Amino acid sequence: MLEVYQLHKEINGREILKDIQFTIKDGGSLAIVGESGSGKSTLAQLIMALKQPTSGQVLFNGRCLPNKRIKSYKEWYRDIQIVFQNSASTLNPSMSLFQCLEEPLINFTSLKKQERKERVLEYSSKVGLHEDLLRNRPGRLSGGQYQRACLAKALIIHPKLLICDEIVSNLDMLLQHQIIELLKSIQKEEGLSLLFITHDLSLVPGLCTDILVLKEGEKVEQFRASSLRDEGERDSYTMNLVKSTEMLEAAWKQYVL
């Protein structure tokens, strides 16, 4: 279980996050939603121990954020993996795709060579990548293939929690929904806990059970995804996000048709 308590982050005297608090239970799913600059990505970096909070706590299954010991970081990353919005540097361009997917198995597991090969083939198939692509270097993949490969690399060591930070924002709407459907399938199959960070509320229903809305680093509200469009219950900021998403969807459909 992920537990975030009174998380606060300042950078150069500026408040980026203010008193953020939430939990994600085993197998649970939470969407963090807000405009650019609302602190979503900073929150992901804090949970991944890529930055340290100014105050507050992050716990995973009772363990605190890792300290300076390499072993504690390795244990943290064994259980929590992230796929970033800008994933261009996730896959080593000098390696084959097979080597890129095998790398976390070498670093985080004790699997033998044949077992690693079988796991790579399993997860490349699971995310919809043909075996022939494994010989290629990442630079030869399309945008959609690259993002699928990043998902496979994050999932291949069987983490307990996956953080997705705007992972489909650079893809067209058709590819976005393909990746979302893939996430739904994998989460259901593996009982994965999910923290899904996005500015696009249309991606959340059916993927996450709960939504937390951020604005300028502060929590606006948290609610069940099923009540997203209950206008009488939602904050006006949340409803503005809903309406802006609906306008973008309508414009895209008109353009495609």
PDB file of N, CA and C in Angstrom, residues 9-101:
ATOM      1  N   LYS A   9       6.462  20.340  -0.782  1.00  0.00           N
ATOM      2  CA  LYS A   9       7.704  20.518  -1.525  1.00  0.00           C
ATOM      3  C   LYS A   9       7.881  21.978  -1.915  1.00  0.00           C
ATOM      4  N   GLU A  10       9.039  22.516  -1.562  1.00  0.00           N
ATOM      5  CA  GLU A  10       9.420  23.863  -1.969  1.00  0.00           C
ATOM      6  C   GLU A  10      10.678  23.788  -2.829  1.00  0.00           C
ATOM      7  N   ILE A  11      10.726  24.614  -3.858  1.00  0.00           N
ATOM      8  CA  ILE A  11      11.912  24.739  -4.699  1.00  0.00           C
ATOM      9  C   ILE A  11      12.231  26.216  -4.827  1.00  0.00           C
ATOM     10  N   ASN A  12      13.415  26.587  -4.376  1.00  0.00           N
ATOM     11  CA  ASN A  12      13.843  27.995  -4.391  1.00  0.00           C
ATOM     12  C   ASN A  12      12.814  28.906  -3.721  1.00  0.00           C
ATOM     13  N   GLY A  13      12.283  28.445  -2.600  1.00  0.00           N
ATOM     14  CA  GLY A  13      11.337  29.244  -1.841  1.00  0.00           C
ATOM     15  C   GLY A  13       9.919  29.250  -2.382  1.00  0.00           C
ATOM     16  N   ARG A  14       9.683  28.545  -3.479  1.00  0.00           N
ATOM     17  CA  ARG A  14       8.338  28.501  -4.076  1.00  0.00           C
ATOM     18  C   ARG A  14       7.668  27.188  -3.716  1.00  0.00           C
ATOM     19  N   GLU A  15       6.426  27.267  -3.256  1.00  0.00           N
ATOM     20  CA  GLU A  15       5.683  26.060  -2.903  1.00  0.00           C
ATOM     21  C   GLU A  15       5.203  25.360  -4.179  1.00  0.00           C
ATOM     22  N   ILE A  16       5.625  24.108  -4.355  1.00  0.00           N
ATOM     23  CA  ILE A  16       5.216  23.317  -5.515  1.00  0.00           C
ATOM     24  C   ILE A  16       4.073  22.378  -5.135  1.00  0.00           C
ATOM     25  N   LEU A  17       4.167  21.793  -3.945  1.00  0.00           N
ATOM     26  CA  LEU A  17       3.111  20.934  -3.408  1.00  0.00           C
ATOM     27  C   LEU A  17       2.839  21.339  -1.960  1.00  0.00           C
ATOM     28  N   LYS A  18       1.556  21.328  -1.584  1.00  0.00           N
ATOM     29  CA  LYS A  18       1.162  21.809  -0.263  1.00  0.00           C
ATOM     30  C   LYS A  18       0.248  20.785   0.410  1.00  0.00           C
ATOM     31  N   ASP A  19       0.779  20.101   1.400  1.00  0.00           N
ATOM     32  CA  ASP A  19      -0.012  19.236   2.275  1.00  0.00           C
ATOM     33  C   ASP A  19      -0.833  18.196   1.502  1.00  0.00           C
ATOM     34  N   ILE A  20      -0.167  17.437   0.623  1.00  0.00           N
ATOM     35  CA  ILE A  20      -0.848  16.412  -0.175  1.00  0.00           C
ATOM     36  C   ILE A  20      -0.930  15.116   0.622  1.00  0.00           C
ATOM     37  N   GLN A  21      -2.100  14.508   0.605  1.00  0.00           N
ATOM     38  CA  GLN A  21      -2.322  13.292   1.389  1.00  0.00           C
ATOM     39  C   GLN A  21      -3.280  12.365   0.652  1.00  0.00           C
ATOM     40  N   PHE A  22      -2.888  11.089   0.501  1.00  0.00           N
ATOM     41  CA  PHE A  22      -3.757  10.077  -0.091  1.00  0.00           C
ATOM     42  C   PHE A  22      -3.153   8.700   0.151  1.00  0.00           C
ATOM     43  N   THR A  23      -3.934   7.671  -0.104  1.00  0.00           N
ATOM     44  CA  THR A  23      -3.451   6.290  -0.042  1.00  0.00           C
ATOM     45  C   THR A  23      -3.923   5.533  -1.275  1.00  0.00           C
ATOM     46  N   ILE A  24      -3.160   4.531  -1.663  1.00  0.00           N
ATOM     47  CA  ILE A  24      -3.570   3.583  -2.702  1.00  0.00           C
ATOM     48  C   ILE A  24      -3.414   2.194  -2.115  1.00  0.00           C
ATOM     49  N   LYS A  25      -4.503   1.457  -2.013  1.00  0.00           N
ATOM     50  CA  LYS A  25      -4.460   0.112  -1.462  1.00  0.00           C
ATOM     51  C   LYS A  25      -3.907  -0.865  -2.493  1.00  0.00           C
ATOM     52  N   ASP A  26      -3.550  -2.065  -2.038  1.00  0.00           N
ATOM     53  CA  ASP A  26      -3.062  -3.110  -2.944  1.00  0.00           C
ATOM     54  C   ASP A  26      -4.102  -3.364  -4.024  1.00  0.00           C
ATOM     55  N   GLY A  27      -3.673  -3.282  -5.282  1.00  0.00           N
ATOM     56  CA  GLY A  27      -4.579  -3.489  -6.403  1.00  0.00           C
ATOM     57  C   GLY A  27      -5.457  -2.295  -6.715  1.00  0.00           C
ATOM     58  N   GLY A  28      -5.284  -1.195  -5.978  1.00  0.00           N
ATOM     59  CA  GLY A  28      -6.103  -0.006  -6.189  1.00  0.00           C
ATOM     60  C   GLY A  28      -5.560   0.886  -7.288  1.00  0.00           C
ATOM     61  N   SER A  29      -6.348   1.884  -7.663  1.00  0.00           N
ATOM     62  CA  SER A  29      -5.945   2.780  -8.748  1.00  0.00           C
ATOM     63  C   SER A  29      -6.432   4.189  -8.471  1.00  0.00           C
ATOM     64  N   LEU A  30      -5.531   5.147  -8.620  1.00  0.00           N
ATOM     65  CA  LEU A  30      -5.829   6.557  -8.375  1.00  0.00           C
ATOM     66  C   LEU A  30      -5.303   7.383  -9.531  1.00  0.00           C
ATOM     67  N   ALA A  31      -6.139   8.288 -10.029  1.00  0.00           N
ATOM     68  CA  ALA A  31      -5.712   9.248 -11.045  1.00  0.00           C
ATOM     69  C   ALA A  31      -5.429  10.580 -10.372  1.00  0.00           C
ATOM     70  N   ILE A  32      -4.274  11.158 -10.677  1.00  0.00           N
ATOM     71  CA  ILE A  32      -3.942  12.515 -10.243  1.00  0.00           C
ATOM     72  C   ILE A  32      -4.151  13.413 -11.455  1.00  0.00           C
ATOM     73  N   VAL A  33      -5.081  14.360 -11.345  1.00  0.00           N
ATOM     74  CA  VAL A  33      -5.499  15.165 -12.497  1.00  0.00           C
ATOM     75  C   VAL A  33      -5.300  16.642 -12.197  1.00  0.00           C
ATOM     76  N   GLY A  34      -4.841  17.383 -13.193  1.00  0.00           N
ATOM     77  CA  GLY A  34      -4.687  18.830 -13.045  1.00  0.00           C
ATOM     78  C   GLY A  34      -4.008  19.405 -14.268  1.00  0.00           C
ATOM     79  N   GLU A  35      -4.048  20.718 -14.370  1.00  0.00           N
ATOM     80  CA  GLU A  35      -3.415  21.405 -15.487  1.00  0.00           C
ATOM     81  C   GLU A  35      -1.899  21.340 -15.366  1.00  0.00           C
ATOM     82  N   SER A  36      -1.201  21.741 -16.428  1.00  0.00           N
ATOM     83  CA  SER A  36       0.256  21.854 -16.373  1.00  0.00           C
ATOM     84  C   SER A  36       0.636  22.833 -15.266  1.00  0.00           C
ATOM     85  N   GLY A  37       1.656  22.481 -14.499  1.00  0.00           N
ATOM     86  CA  GLY A  37       2.089  23.345 -13.415  1.00  0.00           C
ATOM     87  C   GLY A  37       1.376  23.116 -12.101  1.00  0.00           C
ATOM     88  N   SER A  38       0.519  22.095 -12.051  1.00  0.00           N
ATOM     89  CA  SER A  38      -0.224  21.840 -10.816  1.00  0.00           C
ATOM     90  C   SER A  38       0.572  21.003  -9.811  1.00  0.00           C
ATOM     91  N   GLY A  39       1.738  20.502 -10.216  1.00  0.00           N
ATOM     92  CA  GLY A  39       2.590  19.733  -9.307  1.00  0.00           C
ATOM     93  C   GLY A  39       2.511  18.230  -9.490  1.00  0.00           C
ATOM     94  N   LYS A  40       1.829  17.780 -10.543  1.00  0.00           N
ATOM     95  CA  LYS A  40       1.625  16.329 -10.742  1.00  0.00           C
ATOM     96  C   LYS A  40       2.952  15.584 -10.907  1.00  0.00           C
ATOM     97  N   SER A  41       3.805  16.075 -11.795  1.00  0.00           N
ATOM     98  CA  SER A  41       5.065  15.375 -12.064  1.00  0.00           C
ATOM     99  C   SER A  41       6.019  15.447 -10.880  1.00  0.00           C
ATOM    100  N   THR A  42       6.008  16.569 -10.161  1.00  0.00           N
ATOM    101  CA  THR A  42       6.828  16.673  -8.956  1.00  0.00           C
ATOM    102  C   THR A  42       6.400  15.628  -7.932  1.00  0.00           C
ATOM    103  N   LEU A  43       5.096  15.415  -7.817  1.00  0.00           N
ATOM    104  CA  LEU A  43       4.576  14.390  -6.911  1.00  0.00           C
ATOM    105  C   LEU A  43       5.109  13.018  -7.297  1.00  0.00           C
ATOM    106  N   ALA A  44       5.096  12.704  -8.586  1.00  0.00           N
ATOM    107  CA  ALA A  44       5.620  11.415  -9.049  1.00  0.00           C
ATOM    108  C   ALA A  44       7.100  11.278  -8.722  1.00  0.00           C
ATOM    109  N   GLN A  45       7.861  12.348  -8.908  1.00  0.00           N
ATOM    110  CA  GLN A  45       9.297  12.306  -8.632  1.00  0.00           C
ATOM    111  C   GLN A  45       9.578  12.105  -7.148  1.00  0.00           C
ATOM    112  N   LEU A  46       8.746  12.678  -6.295  1.00  0.00           N
ATOM    113  CA  LEU A  46       8.912  12.490  -4.850  1.00  0.00           C
ATOM    114  C   LEU A  46       8.643  11.045  -4.461  1.00  0.00           C
ATOM    115  N   ILE A  47       7.581  10.464  -5.022  1.00  0.00           N
ATOM    116  CA  ILE A  47       7.247   9.074  -4.699  1.00  0.00           C
ATOM    117  C   ILE A  47       8.351   8.130  -5.182  1.00  0.00           C
ATOM    118  N   MET A  48       8.978   8.469  -6.296  1.00  0.00           N
ATOM    119  CA  MET A  48      10.058   7.645  -6.829  1.00  0.00           C
ATOM    120  C   MET A  48      11.415   7.949  -6.194  1.00  0.00           C
ATOM    121  N   ALA A  49      11.430   8.868  -5.210  1.00  0.00           N
ATOM    122  CA  ALA A  49      12.672   9.244  -4.515  1.00  0.00           C
ATOM    123  C   ALA A  49      13.697   9.882  -5.452  1.00  0.00           C
ATOM    124  N   LEU A  50      13.209  10.470  -6.553  1.00  0.00           N
ATOM    125  CA  LEU A  50      14.086  11.218  -7.446  1.00  0.00           C
ATOM    126  C   LEU A  50      14.311  12.622  -6.906  1.00  0.00           C
ATOM    127  N   LYS A  51      13.376  13.078  -6.058  1.00  0.00           N
ATOM    128  CA  LYS A  51      13.520  14.313  -5.292  1.00  0.00           C
ATOM    129  C   LYS A  51      13.109  14.012  -3.863  1.00  0.00           C
ATOM    130  N   GLN A  52      13.582  14.817  -2.936  1.00  0.00           N
ATOM    131  CA  GLN A  52      13.226  14.640  -1.531  1.00  0.00           C
ATOM    132  C   GLN A  52      12.189  15.687  -1.125  1.00  0.00           C
ATOM    133  N   PRO A  53      11.183  15.296  -0.340  1.00  0.00           N
ATOM    134  CA  PRO A  53      10.178  16.267   0.094  1.00  0.00           C
ATOM    135  C   PRO A  53      10.763  17.264   1.083  1.00  0.00           C
ATOM    136  N   THR A  54      10.186  18.459   1.109  1.00  0.00           N
ATOM    137  CA  THR A  54      10.555  19.437   2.125  1.00  0.00           C
ATOM    138  C   THR A  54      10.049  18.978   3.489  1.00  0.00           C
ATOM    139  N   SER A  55       8.848  18.418   3.496  1.00  0.00           N
ATOM    140  CA  SER A  55       8.300  17.807   4.704  1.00  0.00           C
ATOM    141  C   SER A  55       7.238  16.800   4.294  1.00  0.00           C
ATOM    142  N   GLY A  56       6.800  15.999   5.248  1.00  0.00           N
ATOM    143  CA  GLY A  56       5.808  14.967   4.956  1.00  0.00           C
ATOM    144  C   GLY A  56       6.459  13.609   4.781  1.00  0.00           C
ATOM    145  N   GLN A  57       5.629  12.611   4.544  1.00  0.00           N
ATOM    146  CA  GLN A  57       6.102  11.230   4.458  1.00  0.00           C
ATOM    147  C   GLN A  57       5.504  10.504   3.266  1.00  0.00           C
ATOM    148  N   VAL A  58       6.308   9.608   2.692  1.00  0.00           N
ATOM    149  CA  VAL A  58       5.837   8.651   1.700  1.00  0.00           C
ATOM    150  C   VAL A  58       6.210   7.271   2.206  1.00  0.00           C
ATOM    151  N   LEU A  59       5.207   6.386   2.328  1.00  0.00           N
ATOM    152  CA  LEU A  59       5.437   5.025   2.790  1.00  0.00           C
ATOM    153  C   LEU A  59       4.904   4.051   1.749  1.00  0.00           C
ATOM    154  N   PHE A  60       5.628   2.948   1.576  1.00  0.00           N
ATOM    155  CA  PHE A  60       5.126   1.870   0.728  1.00  0.00           C
ATOM    156  C   PHE A  60       5.241   0.566   1.497  1.00  0.00           C
ATOM    157  N   ASN A  61       4.088  -0.048   1.771  1.00  0.00           N
ATOM    158  CA  ASN A  61       4.035  -1.253   2.604  1.00  0.00           C
ATOM    159  C   ASN A  61       4.810  -1.050   3.908  1.00  0.00           C
ATOM    160  N   GLY A  62       4.637   0.137   4.501  1.00  0.00           N
ATOM    161  CA  GLY A  62       5.246   0.444   5.784  1.00  0.00           C
ATOM    162  C   GLY A  62       6.675   0.936   5.736  1.00  0.00           C
ATOM    163  N   ARG A  63       7.299   0.919   4.549  1.00  0.00           N
ATOM    164  CA  ARG A  63       8.686   1.381   4.410  1.00  0.00           C
ATOM    165  C   ARG A  63       8.715   2.851   4.015  1.00  0.00           C
ATOM    166  N   CYS A  64       9.660   3.599   4.593  1.00  0.00           N
ATOM    167  CA  CYS A  64       9.829   5.004   4.237  1.00  0.00           C
ATOM    168  C   CYS A  64      10.598   5.126   2.918  1.00  0.00           C
ATOM    169  N   LEU A  65      10.568   6.340   2.365  1.00  0.00           N
ATOM    170  CA  LEU A  65      11.385   6.623   1.182  1.00  0.00           C
ATOM    171  C   LEU A  65      12.824   6.186   1.422  1.00  0.00           C
ATOM    172  N   PRO A  66      13.508   5.679   0.393  1.00  0.00           N
ATOM    173  CA  PRO A  66      14.879   5.191   0.583  1.00  0.00           C
ATOM    174  C   PRO A  66      15.831   6.300   1.005  1.00  0.00           C
ATOM    175  N   ASN A  67      16.846   5.887   1.789  1.00  0.00           N
ATOM    176  CA  ASN A  67      17.893   6.827   2.178  1.00  0.00           C
ATOM    177  C   ASN A  67      19.027   6.749   1.163  1.00  0.00           C
ATOM    178  N   LYS A  68      20.216   7.116   1.570  1.00  0.00           N
ATOM    179  CA  LYS A  68      21.331   7.182   0.618  1.00  0.00           C
ATOM    180  C   LYS A  68      21.919   5.812   0.282  1.00  0.00           C
ATOM    181  N   ARG A  69      21.486   4.776   0.966  1.00  0.00           N
ATOM    182  CA  ARG A  69      22.046   3.449   0.697  1.00  0.00           C
ATOM    183  C   ARG A  69      21.519   2.909  -0.629  1.00  0.00           C
ATOM    184  N   ILE A  70      22.424   2.418  -1.468  1.00  0.00           N
ATOM    185  CA  ILE A  70      22.031   1.906  -2.783  1.00  0.00           C
ATOM    186  C   ILE A  70      21.029   0.763  -2.633  1.00  0.00           C
ATOM    187  N   LYS A  71      21.225  -0.077  -1.628  1.00  0.00           N
ATOM    188  CA  LYS A  71      20.356  -1.238  -1.439  1.00  0.00           C
ATOM    189  C   LYS A  71      18.914  -0.799  -1.211  1.00  0.00           C
ATOM    190  N   SER A  72      18.699   0.249  -0.423  1.00  0.00           N
ATOM    191  CA  SER A  72      17.334   0.683  -0.129  1.00  0.00           C
ATOM    192  C   SER A  72      16.655   1.243  -1.377  1.00  0.00           C
ATOM    193  N   TYR A  73      17.419   1.923  -2.243  1.00  0.00           N
ATOM    194  CA  TYR A  73      16.859   2.398  -3.507  1.00  0.00           C
ATOM    195  C   TYR A  73      16.473   1.212  -4.397  1.00  0.00           C
ATOM    196  N   LYS A  74      17.331   0.222  -4.424  1.00  0.00           N
ATOM    197  CA  LYS A  74      17.067  -0.944  -5.261  1.00  0.00           C
ATOM    198  C   LYS A  74      15.802  -1.662  -4.811  1.00  0.00           C
ATOM    199  N   GLU A  75      15.619  -1.788  -3.496  1.00  0.00           N
ATOM    200  CA  GLU A  75      14.409  -2.420  -2.969  1.00  0.00           C
ATOM    201  C   GLU A  75      13.166  -1.601  -3.326  1.00  0.00           C
ATOM    202  N   TRP A  76      13.272  -0.271  -3.260  1.00  0.00           N
ATOM    203  CA  TRP A  76      12.148   0.619  -3.587  1.00  0.00           C
ATOM    204  C   TRP A  76      11.755   0.463  -5.055  1.00  0.00           C
ATOM    205  N   TYR A  77      12.760   0.505  -5.936  1.00  0.00           N
ATOM    206  CA  TYR A  77      12.491   0.423  -7.376  1.00  0.00           C
ATOM    207  C   TYR A  77      12.086  -0.982  -7.805  1.00  0.00           C
ATOM    208  N   ARG A  78      12.394  -1.971  -6.974  1.00  0.00           N
ATOM    209  CA  ARG A  78      11.913  -3.316  -7.278  1.00  0.00           C
ATOM    210  C   ARG A  78      10.390  -3.390  -7.161  1.00  0.00           C
ATOM    211  N   ASP A  79       9.844  -2.606  -6.248  1.00  0.00           N
ATOM    212  CA  ASP A  79       8.402  -2.638  -6.002  1.00  0.00           C
ATOM    213  C   ASP A  79       7.630  -1.551  -6.738  1.00  0.00           C
ATOM    214  N   ILE A  80       8.283  -0.431  -7.031  1.00  0.00           N
ATOM    215  CA  ILE A  80       7.612   0.704  -7.673  1.00  0.00           C
ATOM    216  C   ILE A  80       8.354   1.070  -8.951  1.00  0.00           C
ATOM    217  N   GLN A  81       7.638   1.095 -10.050  1.00  0.00           N
ATOM    218  CA  GLN A  81       8.211   1.478 -11.340  1.00  0.00           C
ATOM    219  C   GLN A  81       7.406   2.634 -11.928  1.00  0.00           C
ATOM    220  N   ILE A  82       8.059   3.412 -12.791  1.00  0.00           N
ATOM    221  CA  ILE A  82       7.415   4.573 -13.392  1.00  0.00           C
ATOM    222  C   ILE A  82       7.666   4.604 -14.894  1.00  0.00           C
ATOM    223  N   VAL A  83       6.669   5.073 -15.636  1.00  0.00           N
ATOM    224  CA  VAL A  83       6.820   5.381 -17.055  1.00  0.00           C
ATOM    225  C   VAL A  83       6.557   6.873 -17.201  1.00  0.00           C
ATOM    226  N   PHE A  84       7.524   7.584 -17.768  1.00  0.00           N
ATOM    227  CA  PHE A  84       7.448   9.034 -17.846  1.00  0.00           C
ATOM    228  C   PHE A  84       6.764   9.507 -19.127  1.00  0.00           C
ATOM    229  N   GLN A  85       6.348  10.783 -19.090  1.00  0.00           N
ATOM    230  CA  GLN A  85       5.788  11.427 -20.273  1.00  0.00           C
ATOM    231  C   GLN A  85       6.826  11.480 -21.387  1.00  0.00           C
ATOM    232  N   ASN A  86       7.985  12.020 -21.060  1.00  0.00           N
ATOM    233  CA  ASN A  86       9.066  12.114 -22.039  1.00  0.00           C
ATOM    234  C   ASN A  86       9.952  10.895 -21.866  1.00  0.00           C
ATOM    235  N   SER A  87       9.587   9.817 -22.542  1.00  0.00           N
ATOM    236  CA  SER A  87      10.266   8.531 -22.321  1.00  0.00           C
ATOM    237  C   SER A  87      11.383   8.268 -23.326  1.00  0.00           C
ATOM    238  N   ALA A  88      11.799   9.305 -24.055  1.00  0.00           N
ATOM    239  CA  ALA A  88      12.789   9.105 -25.112  1.00  0.00           C
ATOM    240  C   ALA A  88      14.112   8.566 -24.585  1.00  0.00           C
ATOM    241  N   SER A  89      14.423   8.835 -23.321  1.00  0.00           N
ATOM    242  CA  SER A  89      15.696   8.378 -22.749  1.00  0.00           C
ATOM    243  C   SER A  89      15.541   7.092 -21.946  1.00  0.00           C
ATOM    244  N   THR A  90      14.334   6.507 -21.936  1.00  0.00           N
ATOM    245  CA  THR A  90      14.099   5.309 -21.129  1.00  0.00           C
ATOM    246  C   THR A  90      14.827   4.092 -21.689  1.00  0.00           C
ATOM    247  N   LEU A  91      14.863   3.981 -23.013  1.00  0.00           N
ATOM    248  CA  LEU A  91      15.491   2.837 -23.672  1.00  0.00           C
ATOM    249  C   LEU A  91      16.839   3.263 -24.239  1.00  0.00           C
ATOM    250  N   ASN A  92      17.867   2.517 -23.901  1.00  0.00           N
ATOM    251  CA  ASN A  92      19.225   2.841 -24.354  1.00  0.00           C
ATOM    252  C   ASN A  92      19.320   2.711 -25.875  1.00  0.00           C
ATOM    253  N   PRO A  93      19.619   3.803 -26.588  1.00  0.00           N
ATOM    254  CA  PRO A  93      19.628   3.751 -28.057  1.00  0.00           C
ATOM    255  C   PRO A  93      20.724   2.875 -28.645  1.00  0.00           C
ATOM    256  N   SER A  94      21.738   2.528 -27.837  1.00  0.00           N
ATOM    257  CA  SER A  94      22.834   1.693 -28.341  1.00  0.00           C
ATOM    258  C   SER A  94      22.555   0.205 -28.171  1.00  0.00           C
ATOM    259  N   MET A  95      21.449  -0.139 -27.481  1.00  0.00           N
ATOM    260  CA  MET A  95      21.076  -1.533 -27.260  1.00  0.00           C
ATOM    261  C   MET A  95      19.964  -1.949 -28.206  1.00  0.00           C
ATOM    262  N   SER A  96      19.823  -3.248 -28.402  1.00  0.00           N
ATOM    263  CA  SER A  96      18.641  -3.761 -29.077  1.00  0.00           C
ATOM    264  C   SER A  96      17.466  -3.671 -28.114  1.00  0.00           C
ATOM    265  N   LEU A  97      16.255  -3.742 -28.638  1.00  0.00           N
ATOM    266  CA  LEU A  97      15.078  -3.705 -27.772  1.00  0.00           C
ATOM    267  C   LEU A  97      15.095  -4.891 -26.808  1.00  0.00           C
ATOM    268  N   PHE A  98      15.544  -6.044 -27.268  1.00  0.00           N
ATOM    269  CA  PHE A  98      15.645  -7.209 -26.382  1.00  0.00           C
ATOM    270  C   PHE A  98      16.545  -6.893 -25.187  1.00  0.00           C
ATOM    271  N   GLN A  99      17.714  -6.298 -25.445  1.00  0.00           N
ATOM    272  CA  GLN A  99      18.646  -5.967 -24.376  1.00  0.00           C
ATOM    273  C   GLN A  99      18.051  -4.939 -23.409  1.00  0.00           C
ATOM    274  N   CYS A 100      17.298  -3.982 -23.955  1.00  0.00           N
ATOM    275  CA  CYS A 100      16.657  -2.969 -23.107  1.00  0.00           C
ATOM    276  C   CYS A 100      15.662  -3.601 -22.145  1.00  0.00           C
ATOM    277  N   LEU A 101      14.895  -4.565 -22.640  1.00  0.00           N
ATOM    278  CA  LEU A 101      13.893  -5.220 -21.792  1.00  0.00           C
ATOM    279  C   LEU A 101      14.538  -6.221 -20.833  1.00  0.00           C
TER     280      LEU A 101
END
